[in-house]
XYZ file of C-alpha atoms in Angstrom:
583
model
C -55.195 95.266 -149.144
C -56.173 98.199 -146.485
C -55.014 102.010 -147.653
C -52.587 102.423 -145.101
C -50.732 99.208 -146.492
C -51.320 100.621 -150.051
C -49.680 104.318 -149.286
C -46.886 102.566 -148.043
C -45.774 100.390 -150.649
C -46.300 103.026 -153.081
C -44.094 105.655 -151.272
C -41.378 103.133 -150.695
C -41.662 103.086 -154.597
C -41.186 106.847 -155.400
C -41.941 109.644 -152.787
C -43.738 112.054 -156.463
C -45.282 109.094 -157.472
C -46.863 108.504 -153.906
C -48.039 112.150 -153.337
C -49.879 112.600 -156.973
C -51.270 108.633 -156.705
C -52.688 109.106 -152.866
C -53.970 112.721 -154.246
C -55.496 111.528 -157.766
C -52.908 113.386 -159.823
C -50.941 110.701 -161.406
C -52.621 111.350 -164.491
C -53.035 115.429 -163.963
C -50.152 117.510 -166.200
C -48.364 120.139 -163.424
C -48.596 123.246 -164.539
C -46.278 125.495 -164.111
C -46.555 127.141 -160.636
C -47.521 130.984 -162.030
C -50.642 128.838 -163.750
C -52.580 127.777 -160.899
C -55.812 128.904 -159.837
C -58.636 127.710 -157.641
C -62.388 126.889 -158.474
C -65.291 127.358 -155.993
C -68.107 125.306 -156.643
C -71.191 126.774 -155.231
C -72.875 129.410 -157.424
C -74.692 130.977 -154.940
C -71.370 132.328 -153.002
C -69.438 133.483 -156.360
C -68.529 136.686 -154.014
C -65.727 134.513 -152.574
C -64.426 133.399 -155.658
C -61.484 136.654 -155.978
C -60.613 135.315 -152.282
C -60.677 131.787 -152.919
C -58.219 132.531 -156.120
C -55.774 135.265 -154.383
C -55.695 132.923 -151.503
C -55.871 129.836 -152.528
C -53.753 126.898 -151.840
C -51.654 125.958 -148.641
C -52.559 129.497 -146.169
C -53.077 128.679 -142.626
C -56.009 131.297 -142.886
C -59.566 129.767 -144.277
C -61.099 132.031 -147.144
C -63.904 132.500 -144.866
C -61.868 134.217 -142.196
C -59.610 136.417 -144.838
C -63.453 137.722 -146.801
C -64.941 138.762 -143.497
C -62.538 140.277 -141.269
C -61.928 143.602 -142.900
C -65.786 143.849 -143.066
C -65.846 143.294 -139.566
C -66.439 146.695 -138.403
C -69.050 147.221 -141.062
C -71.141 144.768 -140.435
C -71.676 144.238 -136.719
C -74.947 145.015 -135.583
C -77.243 145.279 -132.033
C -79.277 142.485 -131.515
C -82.491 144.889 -132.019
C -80.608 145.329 -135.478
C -80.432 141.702 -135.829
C -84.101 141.134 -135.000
C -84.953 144.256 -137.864
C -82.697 142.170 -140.244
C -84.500 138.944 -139.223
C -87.870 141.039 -140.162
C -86.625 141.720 -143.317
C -86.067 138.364 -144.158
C -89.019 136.828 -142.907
C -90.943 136.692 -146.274
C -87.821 134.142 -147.127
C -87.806 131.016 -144.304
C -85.129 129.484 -143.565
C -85.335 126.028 -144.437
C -82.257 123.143 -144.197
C -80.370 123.266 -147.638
C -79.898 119.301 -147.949
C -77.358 118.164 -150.547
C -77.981 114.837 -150.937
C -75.698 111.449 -152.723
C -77.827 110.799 -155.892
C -79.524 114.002 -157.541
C -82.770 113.700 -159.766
C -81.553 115.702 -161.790
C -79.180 113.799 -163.376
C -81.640 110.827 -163.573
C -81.689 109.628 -167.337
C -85.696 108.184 -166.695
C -88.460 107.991 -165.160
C -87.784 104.538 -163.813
C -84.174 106.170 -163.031
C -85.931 108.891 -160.932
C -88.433 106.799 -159.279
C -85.152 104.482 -158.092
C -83.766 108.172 -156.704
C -87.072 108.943 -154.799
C -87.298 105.549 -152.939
C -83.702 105.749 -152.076
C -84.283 108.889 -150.680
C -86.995 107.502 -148.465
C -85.019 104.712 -147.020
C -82.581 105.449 -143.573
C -79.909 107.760 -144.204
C -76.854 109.348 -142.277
C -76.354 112.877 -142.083
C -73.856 115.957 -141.582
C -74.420 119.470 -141.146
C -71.421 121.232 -142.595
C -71.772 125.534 -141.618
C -69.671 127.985 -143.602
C -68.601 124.829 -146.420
C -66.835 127.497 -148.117
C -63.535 126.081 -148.966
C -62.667 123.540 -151.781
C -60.460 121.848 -149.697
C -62.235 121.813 -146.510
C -66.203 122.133 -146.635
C -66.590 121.517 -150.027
C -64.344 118.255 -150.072
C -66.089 117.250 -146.755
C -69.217 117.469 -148.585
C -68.117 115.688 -151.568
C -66.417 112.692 -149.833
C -70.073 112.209 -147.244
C -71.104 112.203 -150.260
C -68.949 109.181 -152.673
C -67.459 107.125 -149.279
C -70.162 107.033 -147.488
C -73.268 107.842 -149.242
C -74.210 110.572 -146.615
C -76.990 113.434 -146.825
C -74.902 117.110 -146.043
C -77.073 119.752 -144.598
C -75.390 123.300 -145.548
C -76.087 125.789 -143.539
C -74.924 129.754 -142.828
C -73.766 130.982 -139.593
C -76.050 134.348 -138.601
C -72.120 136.345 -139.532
C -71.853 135.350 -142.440
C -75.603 136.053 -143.552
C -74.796 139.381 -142.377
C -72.074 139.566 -144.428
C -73.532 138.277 -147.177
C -76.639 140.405 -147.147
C -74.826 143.811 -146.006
C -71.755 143.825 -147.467
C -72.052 141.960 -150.592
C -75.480 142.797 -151.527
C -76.712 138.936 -152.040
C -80.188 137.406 -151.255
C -80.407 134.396 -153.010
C -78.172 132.429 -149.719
C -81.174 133.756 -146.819
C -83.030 130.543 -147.348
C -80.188 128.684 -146.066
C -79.497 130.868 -142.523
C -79.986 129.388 -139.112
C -83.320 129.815 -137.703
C -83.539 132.211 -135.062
C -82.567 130.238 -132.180
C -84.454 132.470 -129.517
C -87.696 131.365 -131.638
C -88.262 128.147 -130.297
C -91.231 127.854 -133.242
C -88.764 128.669 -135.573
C -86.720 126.358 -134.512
C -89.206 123.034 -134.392
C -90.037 124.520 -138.001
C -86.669 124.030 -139.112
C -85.914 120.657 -137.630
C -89.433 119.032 -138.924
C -87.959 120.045 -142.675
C -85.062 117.582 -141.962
C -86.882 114.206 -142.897
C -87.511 111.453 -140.115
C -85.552 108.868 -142.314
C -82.507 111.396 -141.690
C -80.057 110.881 -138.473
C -78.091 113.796 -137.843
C -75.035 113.302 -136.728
C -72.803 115.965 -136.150
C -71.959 119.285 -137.201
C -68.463 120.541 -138.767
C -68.263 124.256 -138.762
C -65.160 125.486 -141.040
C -65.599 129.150 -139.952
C -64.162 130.913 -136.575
C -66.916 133.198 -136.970
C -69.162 130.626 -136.776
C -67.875 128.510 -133.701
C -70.777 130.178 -131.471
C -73.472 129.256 -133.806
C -72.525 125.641 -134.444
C -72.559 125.261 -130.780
C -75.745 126.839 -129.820
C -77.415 125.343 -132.818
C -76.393 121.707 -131.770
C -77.654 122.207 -128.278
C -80.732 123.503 -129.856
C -81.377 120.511 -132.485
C -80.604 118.468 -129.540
C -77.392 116.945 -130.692
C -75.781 117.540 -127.398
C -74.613 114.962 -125.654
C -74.935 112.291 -129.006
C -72.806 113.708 -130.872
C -72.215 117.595 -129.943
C -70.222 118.998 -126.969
C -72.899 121.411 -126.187
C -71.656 125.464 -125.264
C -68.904 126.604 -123.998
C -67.266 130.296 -124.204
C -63.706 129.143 -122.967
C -63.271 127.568 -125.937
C -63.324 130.995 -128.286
C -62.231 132.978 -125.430
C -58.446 132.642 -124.964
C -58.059 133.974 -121.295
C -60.869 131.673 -120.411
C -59.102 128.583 -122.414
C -56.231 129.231 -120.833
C -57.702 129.176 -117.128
C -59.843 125.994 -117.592
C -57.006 124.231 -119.152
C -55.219 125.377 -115.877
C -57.739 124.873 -113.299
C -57.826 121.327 -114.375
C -53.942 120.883 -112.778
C -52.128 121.606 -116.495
C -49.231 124.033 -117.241
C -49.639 127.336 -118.707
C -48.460 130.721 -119.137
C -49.400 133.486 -116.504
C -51.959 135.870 -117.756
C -54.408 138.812 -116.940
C -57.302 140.057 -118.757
C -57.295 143.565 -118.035
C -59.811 146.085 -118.349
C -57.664 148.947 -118.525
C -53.991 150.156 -119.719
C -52.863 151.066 -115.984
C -54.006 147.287 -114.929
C -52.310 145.964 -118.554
C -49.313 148.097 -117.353
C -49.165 146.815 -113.472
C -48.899 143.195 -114.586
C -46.594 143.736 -117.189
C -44.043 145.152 -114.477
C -44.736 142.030 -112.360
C -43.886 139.685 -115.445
C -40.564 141.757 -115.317
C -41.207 144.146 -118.387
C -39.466 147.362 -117.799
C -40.359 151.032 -119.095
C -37.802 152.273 -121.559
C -35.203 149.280 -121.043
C -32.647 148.996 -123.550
C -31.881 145.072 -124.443
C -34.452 144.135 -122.340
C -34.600 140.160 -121.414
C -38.495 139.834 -120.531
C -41.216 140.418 -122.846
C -44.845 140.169 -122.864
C -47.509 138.986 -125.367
C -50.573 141.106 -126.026
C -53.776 140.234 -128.026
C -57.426 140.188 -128.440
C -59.179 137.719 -126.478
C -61.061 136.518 -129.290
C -59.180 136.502 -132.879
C -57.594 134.088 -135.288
C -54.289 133.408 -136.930
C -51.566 135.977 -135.138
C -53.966 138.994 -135.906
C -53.067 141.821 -133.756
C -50.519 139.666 -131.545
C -48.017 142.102 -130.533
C -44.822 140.767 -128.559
C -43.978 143.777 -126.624
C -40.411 144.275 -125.218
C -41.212 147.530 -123.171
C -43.862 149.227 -121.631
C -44.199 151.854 -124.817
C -44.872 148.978 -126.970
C -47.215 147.355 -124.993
C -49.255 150.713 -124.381
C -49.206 150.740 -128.008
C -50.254 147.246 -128.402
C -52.820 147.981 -125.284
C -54.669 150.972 -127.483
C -54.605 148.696 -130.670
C -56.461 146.234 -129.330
C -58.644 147.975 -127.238
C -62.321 149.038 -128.058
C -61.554 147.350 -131.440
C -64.089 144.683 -132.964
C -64.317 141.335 -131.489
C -63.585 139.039 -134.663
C -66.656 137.213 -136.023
C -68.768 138.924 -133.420
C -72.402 138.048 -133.218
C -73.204 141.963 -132.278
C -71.328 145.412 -132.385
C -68.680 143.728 -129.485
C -65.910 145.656 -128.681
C -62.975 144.265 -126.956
C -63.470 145.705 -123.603
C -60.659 143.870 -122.238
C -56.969 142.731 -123.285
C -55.267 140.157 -122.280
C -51.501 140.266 -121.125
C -49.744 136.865 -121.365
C -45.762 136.035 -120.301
C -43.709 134.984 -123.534
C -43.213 131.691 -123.293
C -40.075 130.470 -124.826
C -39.033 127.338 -127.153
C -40.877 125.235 -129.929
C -44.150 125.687 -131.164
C -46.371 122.466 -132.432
C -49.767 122.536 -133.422
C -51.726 119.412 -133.180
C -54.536 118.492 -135.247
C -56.906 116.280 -133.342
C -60.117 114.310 -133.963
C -62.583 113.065 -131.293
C -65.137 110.799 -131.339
C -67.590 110.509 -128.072
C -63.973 110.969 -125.973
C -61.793 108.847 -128.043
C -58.742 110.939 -129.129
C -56.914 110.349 -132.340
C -53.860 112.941 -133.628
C -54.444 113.426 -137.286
C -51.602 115.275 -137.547
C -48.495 116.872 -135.994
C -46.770 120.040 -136.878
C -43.854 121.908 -135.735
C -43.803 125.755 -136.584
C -41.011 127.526 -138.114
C -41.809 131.044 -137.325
C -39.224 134.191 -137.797
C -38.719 137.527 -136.893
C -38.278 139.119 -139.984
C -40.182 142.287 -141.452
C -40.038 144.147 -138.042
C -42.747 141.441 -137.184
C -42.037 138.906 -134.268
C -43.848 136.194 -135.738
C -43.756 135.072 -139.624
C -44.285 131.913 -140.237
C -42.030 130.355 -143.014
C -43.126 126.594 -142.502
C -44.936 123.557 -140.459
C -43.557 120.525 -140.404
C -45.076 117.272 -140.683
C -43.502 115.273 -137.043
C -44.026 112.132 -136.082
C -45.277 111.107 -132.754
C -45.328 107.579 -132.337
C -41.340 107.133 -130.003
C -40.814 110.384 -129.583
C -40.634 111.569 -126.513
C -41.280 115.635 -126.667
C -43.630 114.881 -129.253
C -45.616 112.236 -127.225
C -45.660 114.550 -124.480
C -47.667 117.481 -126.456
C -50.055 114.957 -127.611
C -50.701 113.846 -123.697
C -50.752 117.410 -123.185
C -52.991 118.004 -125.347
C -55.410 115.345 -124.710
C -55.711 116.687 -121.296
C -56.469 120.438 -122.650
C -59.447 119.018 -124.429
C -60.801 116.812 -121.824
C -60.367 120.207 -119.686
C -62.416 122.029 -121.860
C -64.853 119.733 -122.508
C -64.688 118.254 -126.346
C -65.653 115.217 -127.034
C -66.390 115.313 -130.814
C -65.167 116.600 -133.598
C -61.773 117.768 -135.434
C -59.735 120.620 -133.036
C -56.375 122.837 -133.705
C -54.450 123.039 -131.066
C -51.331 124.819 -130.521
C -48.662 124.552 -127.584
C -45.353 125.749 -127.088
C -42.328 123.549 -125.495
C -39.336 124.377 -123.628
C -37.022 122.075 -122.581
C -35.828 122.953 -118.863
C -32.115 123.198 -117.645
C -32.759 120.194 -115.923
C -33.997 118.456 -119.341
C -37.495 118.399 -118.343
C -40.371 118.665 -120.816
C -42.312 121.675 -120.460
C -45.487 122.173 -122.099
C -47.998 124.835 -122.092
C -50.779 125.533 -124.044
C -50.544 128.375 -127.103
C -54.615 128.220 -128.276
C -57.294 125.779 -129.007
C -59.537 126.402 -131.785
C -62.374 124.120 -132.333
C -61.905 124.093 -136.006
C -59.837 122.734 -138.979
C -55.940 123.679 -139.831
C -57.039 126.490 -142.004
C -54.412 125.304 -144.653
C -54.663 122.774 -147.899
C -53.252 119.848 -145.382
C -54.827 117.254 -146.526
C -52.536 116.100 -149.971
C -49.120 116.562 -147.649
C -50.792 114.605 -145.091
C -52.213 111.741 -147.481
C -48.540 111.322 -148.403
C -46.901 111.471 -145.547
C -48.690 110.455 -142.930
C -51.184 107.931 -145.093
C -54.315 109.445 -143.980
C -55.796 113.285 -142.977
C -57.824 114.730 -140.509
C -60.856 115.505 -142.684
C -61.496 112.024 -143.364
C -60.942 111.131 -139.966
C -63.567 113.759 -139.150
C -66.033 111.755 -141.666
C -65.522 108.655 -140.148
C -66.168 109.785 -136.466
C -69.356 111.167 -137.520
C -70.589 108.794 -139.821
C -69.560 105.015 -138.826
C -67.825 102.991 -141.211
C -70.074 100.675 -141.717
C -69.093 98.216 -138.906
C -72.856 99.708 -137.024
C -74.649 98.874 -139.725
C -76.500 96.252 -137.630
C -77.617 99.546 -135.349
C -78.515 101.607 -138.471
C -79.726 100.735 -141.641
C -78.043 103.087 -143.615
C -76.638 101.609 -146.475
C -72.915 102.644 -147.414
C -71.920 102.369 -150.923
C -70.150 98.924 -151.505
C -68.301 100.563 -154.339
C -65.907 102.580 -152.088
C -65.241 100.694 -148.843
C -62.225 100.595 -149.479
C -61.958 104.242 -149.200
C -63.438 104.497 -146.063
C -61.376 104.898 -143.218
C -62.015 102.191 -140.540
C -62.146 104.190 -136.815
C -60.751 101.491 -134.631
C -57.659 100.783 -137.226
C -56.406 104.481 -137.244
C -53.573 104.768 -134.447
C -53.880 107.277 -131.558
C -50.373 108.943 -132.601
C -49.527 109.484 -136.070
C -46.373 108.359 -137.472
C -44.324 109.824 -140.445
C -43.640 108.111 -144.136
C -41.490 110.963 -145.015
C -40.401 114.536 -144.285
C -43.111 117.150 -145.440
C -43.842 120.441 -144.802
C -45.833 123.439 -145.654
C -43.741 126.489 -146.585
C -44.990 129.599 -146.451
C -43.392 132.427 -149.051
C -42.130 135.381 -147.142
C -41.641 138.555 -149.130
C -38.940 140.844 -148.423
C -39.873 143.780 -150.239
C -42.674 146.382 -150.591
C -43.641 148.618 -153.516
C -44.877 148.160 -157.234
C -44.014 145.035 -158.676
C -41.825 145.822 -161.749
C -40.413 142.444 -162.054
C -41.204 139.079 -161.525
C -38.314 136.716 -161.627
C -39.838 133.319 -162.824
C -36.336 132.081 -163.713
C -36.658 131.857 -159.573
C -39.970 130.642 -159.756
C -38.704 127.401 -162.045
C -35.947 127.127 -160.263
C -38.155 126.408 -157.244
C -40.321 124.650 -158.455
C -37.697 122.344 -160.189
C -36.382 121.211 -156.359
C -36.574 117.511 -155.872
C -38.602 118.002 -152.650
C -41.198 120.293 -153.942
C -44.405 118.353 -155.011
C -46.667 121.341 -156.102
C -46.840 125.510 -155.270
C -48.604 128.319 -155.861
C -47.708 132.037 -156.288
C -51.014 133.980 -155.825
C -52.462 135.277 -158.813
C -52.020 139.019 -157.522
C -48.310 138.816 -157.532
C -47.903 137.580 -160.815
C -48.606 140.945 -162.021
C -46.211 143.555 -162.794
C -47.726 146.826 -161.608
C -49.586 145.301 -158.634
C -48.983 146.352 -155.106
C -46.855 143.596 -152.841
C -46.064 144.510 -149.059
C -43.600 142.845 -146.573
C -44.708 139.545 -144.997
C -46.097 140.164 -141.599
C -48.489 137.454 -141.302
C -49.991 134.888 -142.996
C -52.396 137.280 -144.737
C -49.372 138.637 -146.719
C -47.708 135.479 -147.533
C -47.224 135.809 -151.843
C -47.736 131.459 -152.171
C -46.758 128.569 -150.658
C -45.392 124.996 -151.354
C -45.391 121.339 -150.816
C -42.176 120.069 -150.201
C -41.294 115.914 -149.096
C -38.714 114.267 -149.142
C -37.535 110.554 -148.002
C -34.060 111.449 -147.729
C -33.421 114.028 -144.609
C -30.190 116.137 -145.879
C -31.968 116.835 -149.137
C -35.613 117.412 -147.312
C -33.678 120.195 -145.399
C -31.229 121.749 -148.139
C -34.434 122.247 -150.378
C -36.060 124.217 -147.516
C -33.438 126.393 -147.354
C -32.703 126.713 -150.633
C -36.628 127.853 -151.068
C -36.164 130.478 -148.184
C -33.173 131.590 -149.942
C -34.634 132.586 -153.017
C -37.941 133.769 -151.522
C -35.982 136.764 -151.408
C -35.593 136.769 -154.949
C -39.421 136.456 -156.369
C -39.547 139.991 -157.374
C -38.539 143.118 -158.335
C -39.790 146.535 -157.067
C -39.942 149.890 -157.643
């Protein structure tokens, strides 16, 4: 019987029953949601274990991102800084850091070991994972290469987060595993003739933003590109320039500027419509960094004081994840588009589109902030028309832009027109992974999740064995997901969503309320939450929700039956209010 076939029967059985058996918790006790706490499994980045607990769970903000961005003033550097830094680590090479399916180690023999040795010699698939930080991205990609598909992973560090690593947190033992300088062409050859000739390489999954550049430049320069790589590309980590390919190639999107200075900022505000001291003003204007993730340091500006605020911000600050001391020497100026906002998780492979997953935002103002986001929604696609028409949409935006491989994030917003036409137009792309714990809600759900979709485009299923002689372990083929079986539009199982938990207050937590915590979790539609570990503290600090970087947890919730899906939702948002106590 195939998996999809599986997932269904068992969530026409019981909706709990199908989330913890498609997960591997049937047999796991729940503990209560103030218990919970996240493991990171690679020694040599124990720095990231605080972030990986206080952050843990469903955030749609990867641990990498949160540990590195308030460094990123402190560690940019010149590139004749990065060339000293590269100096000082030259007595250390870099070399690939290959994890591979059977370890020696655990051999129990010498005729054990010399079995592990040949197998290692024989043909053997490949992925280089950068930044594998995360349990439930990198790390679980890494794992599952592993177990499904008996796959070598090559772990590697972008040159950011070597930096960071090095400057910030004082650690050496991760310079072996850095990119080779990529303007050494030496260097480079060195590095690739470590990778053994038995090994195909076939594609790279980068779970960092800050790393984006690197993966690309290093695929180009292992020569990945056009096999299995989409080569370089700024526009797609530079949102004015996103925006104007995606347009240039005949698709709707929102007017913009990138302007160099507050007077120019200023001048094309006024010809969006924004006014200078207008009371109840009906036009506003969205401001923000042309490189940066989540909704840092997007203001929504509703007169020209705010947006010379948001202007100065922005301005001359650090470019996120930037390879050198960039400043933002520009800032771009976008109209507010109006209606509902989807994000789109896609996977490619060599053109072929698949949607792993749809979402559709619930985002607030609340907190004085213009956008919180409180949940995304698990939608289907598959005869619906909006729906179908952001996934066309979107299809389009990537072929604009150029991708070809690999798993992408892509967000749009849609208005519906007086004349009930579809209007869609493109938020951001970002060539990376929904920086949230997806993958159990979308197991559920939808029957199957990006990540795995992203292991299968890679790394065959088996069906070009005849091609390849890698051997895929007979054991789990059954696991694998087949390519040419998964649908190009997702549909739904169930309602499920990610909810976000928005505080209300600011202070010093003197109480936490887990009667309200029980109660929550105790909702027929919640499968599993977290409260992070720093709020379950009386004493500790807790601010207003502003972004996604102040959420205090998050939840699971699914449900088969509509009415209740939606009156545990807002039962949850109700007492979000109630979590704690403050003084």
């Amino acid at each position: 019987m195939k998996l999809l076939e599986i997932v269904t029967q068992i969530i026409l059985l019981s909706l709990p029953h199908a989330y913890k058996a498609v997960n591997g918790l049937i047999d796991r006790p729940r503990r209560p949601a103030f218990a919970r706490s996240s493991v990171l499994t690679h020694n040599s980045l124990t720095f990231l274990t605080a972030a990986l607990q206080s952050r843990g769970g469903a955030h749609d903000e990867s641990t990498t991102n949160i540990a590195i961005d308030d460094a990123n003033d402190s560690i940019a550097v010149h590139s004749d800084e990065m060339q000293q830094l590269r100096q000082q680590w030259s007595s250390v090479p870099a070399i690939p850091s290959i994890s591979w399916p059977f370890d020696i180690e655990l051999a129990h023999d010498e005729t054990h070991k010399e079995h592990i040795q040949q197998q290692k010699q024989k043909p053997i698939k490949a992925i280089i994972i950068m930044d594998g930080f995360s349990p439930y991205h990198g790390q679980y990609l890494d794992q599952a290469a592993h177990h499904l598909y008996g796959a070598a992973v090559i772990h590697i560090l972008s040159d950011f987060m070597t930096r960071f690593m090095y400057q910030v947190e004082k650690e050496t033992d991760h310079l072996s595993s850095r990119m080779p300088d990529l303007d050494n062409a030496q260097e480079v050859e060195a590095w690739k003739n470590l990778i053994p000739s038995n090994m195909e390489v076939c594609g790279i999954y980068c779970e960092s933003d800050s790393g984006l550049d690197d993966a690309e430049k290093l695929g180009v320069a292992l020569g990945l590109y056009p096999r299995c790589h989409d080569g370089v590309n700024e526009a797609r980590r530079n949102k004015y320039l996103t925006n104007q390919m995606v347009q240039d190639a005949g698709l709707d999107t929102v007017k913009q500027k990138s302007c160099k200075s507050l007077k120019e900022a200023e001048e094309f505000a006024t010809t969006l419509g924004l006014e200078d001291g207008a009371e109840n003003a009906s036009t506003m204007v969205v401001v923000k960094p042309l490189r940066g993730v989540a909704s840092d340091d997007v203001h929504l500006c509703s007169d020209m004081a705010s947006l010379r605020a948001a202007f100065n911000k922005i301005y001359q600050s650090a470019v996120f994840g930037s390879a050198t001391s960039s400043k933002h020497e520009n800032v771009l100026v976008q109209e507010f588009a109006t209606g509902t906002e989807y994000a789109i998780d896609v996977v490619c492979k060599d053109g072929e589109r698949k949607v792993a997953a749809l979402w559709k935002y619930d985002k607030r103002a609340v907190n004085d902030a213009p956008f919180v986001y409180f949940s995304t929604q698990l939608v289907a696609a598959v005869g619906e028309d909006v729906e179908q028409a952001v996934c066309e949409y979107v299809f389009n935006a990537l072929d604009a832009l150029g991708i070809r491989w690999g798993l992408h994030h892509v967000e749009v917003i849609v208005e519906k027109t007086s004349t009930d036409t579809i209007r869609v137009r493109l938020v951001e792309v970002n060539c990376r992974q929904h920086n949230t714990d997806f993958r159990p809600l979308t197991n559920a759900v939808v029957g199957y999740n990006a990540l795995d979709m992203t292991l299968t485009a890679y790394l065959g299923d088996g069906s070009d064995s005849q091609q390849n002689k890698h051997q895929y372990p007979l054991e789990t083929e059954h696991l694998r997901l087949k390519w040419n079986t998964l649908p190009t539009l997702p549909s739904t199982l169930a309602y499920g969503a990610i909810v976000h938990f928005v505080s209300f207050v600011e202070g010093t937590i003197s109480r936490i309320r887990f009667d309200i915590l029980n109660e929550m979790e105790e909702l027929d539609s919640v499968m599993d939450m977290e409260v992070y570990p720093q709020f379950l503290e009386v004493g500790n600090e807790i601010e207003k929700t502003k972004d996604i970087r102040t959420d205090t947890g998050w939840a699971h919730i699914m449900n088969d039956d509509k009415i209740k899906f939606q009156a545990d939702y807002q039962r949850l948002v109700e007492l979000m209010a109630e979590m704690f106590e403050v003084e």
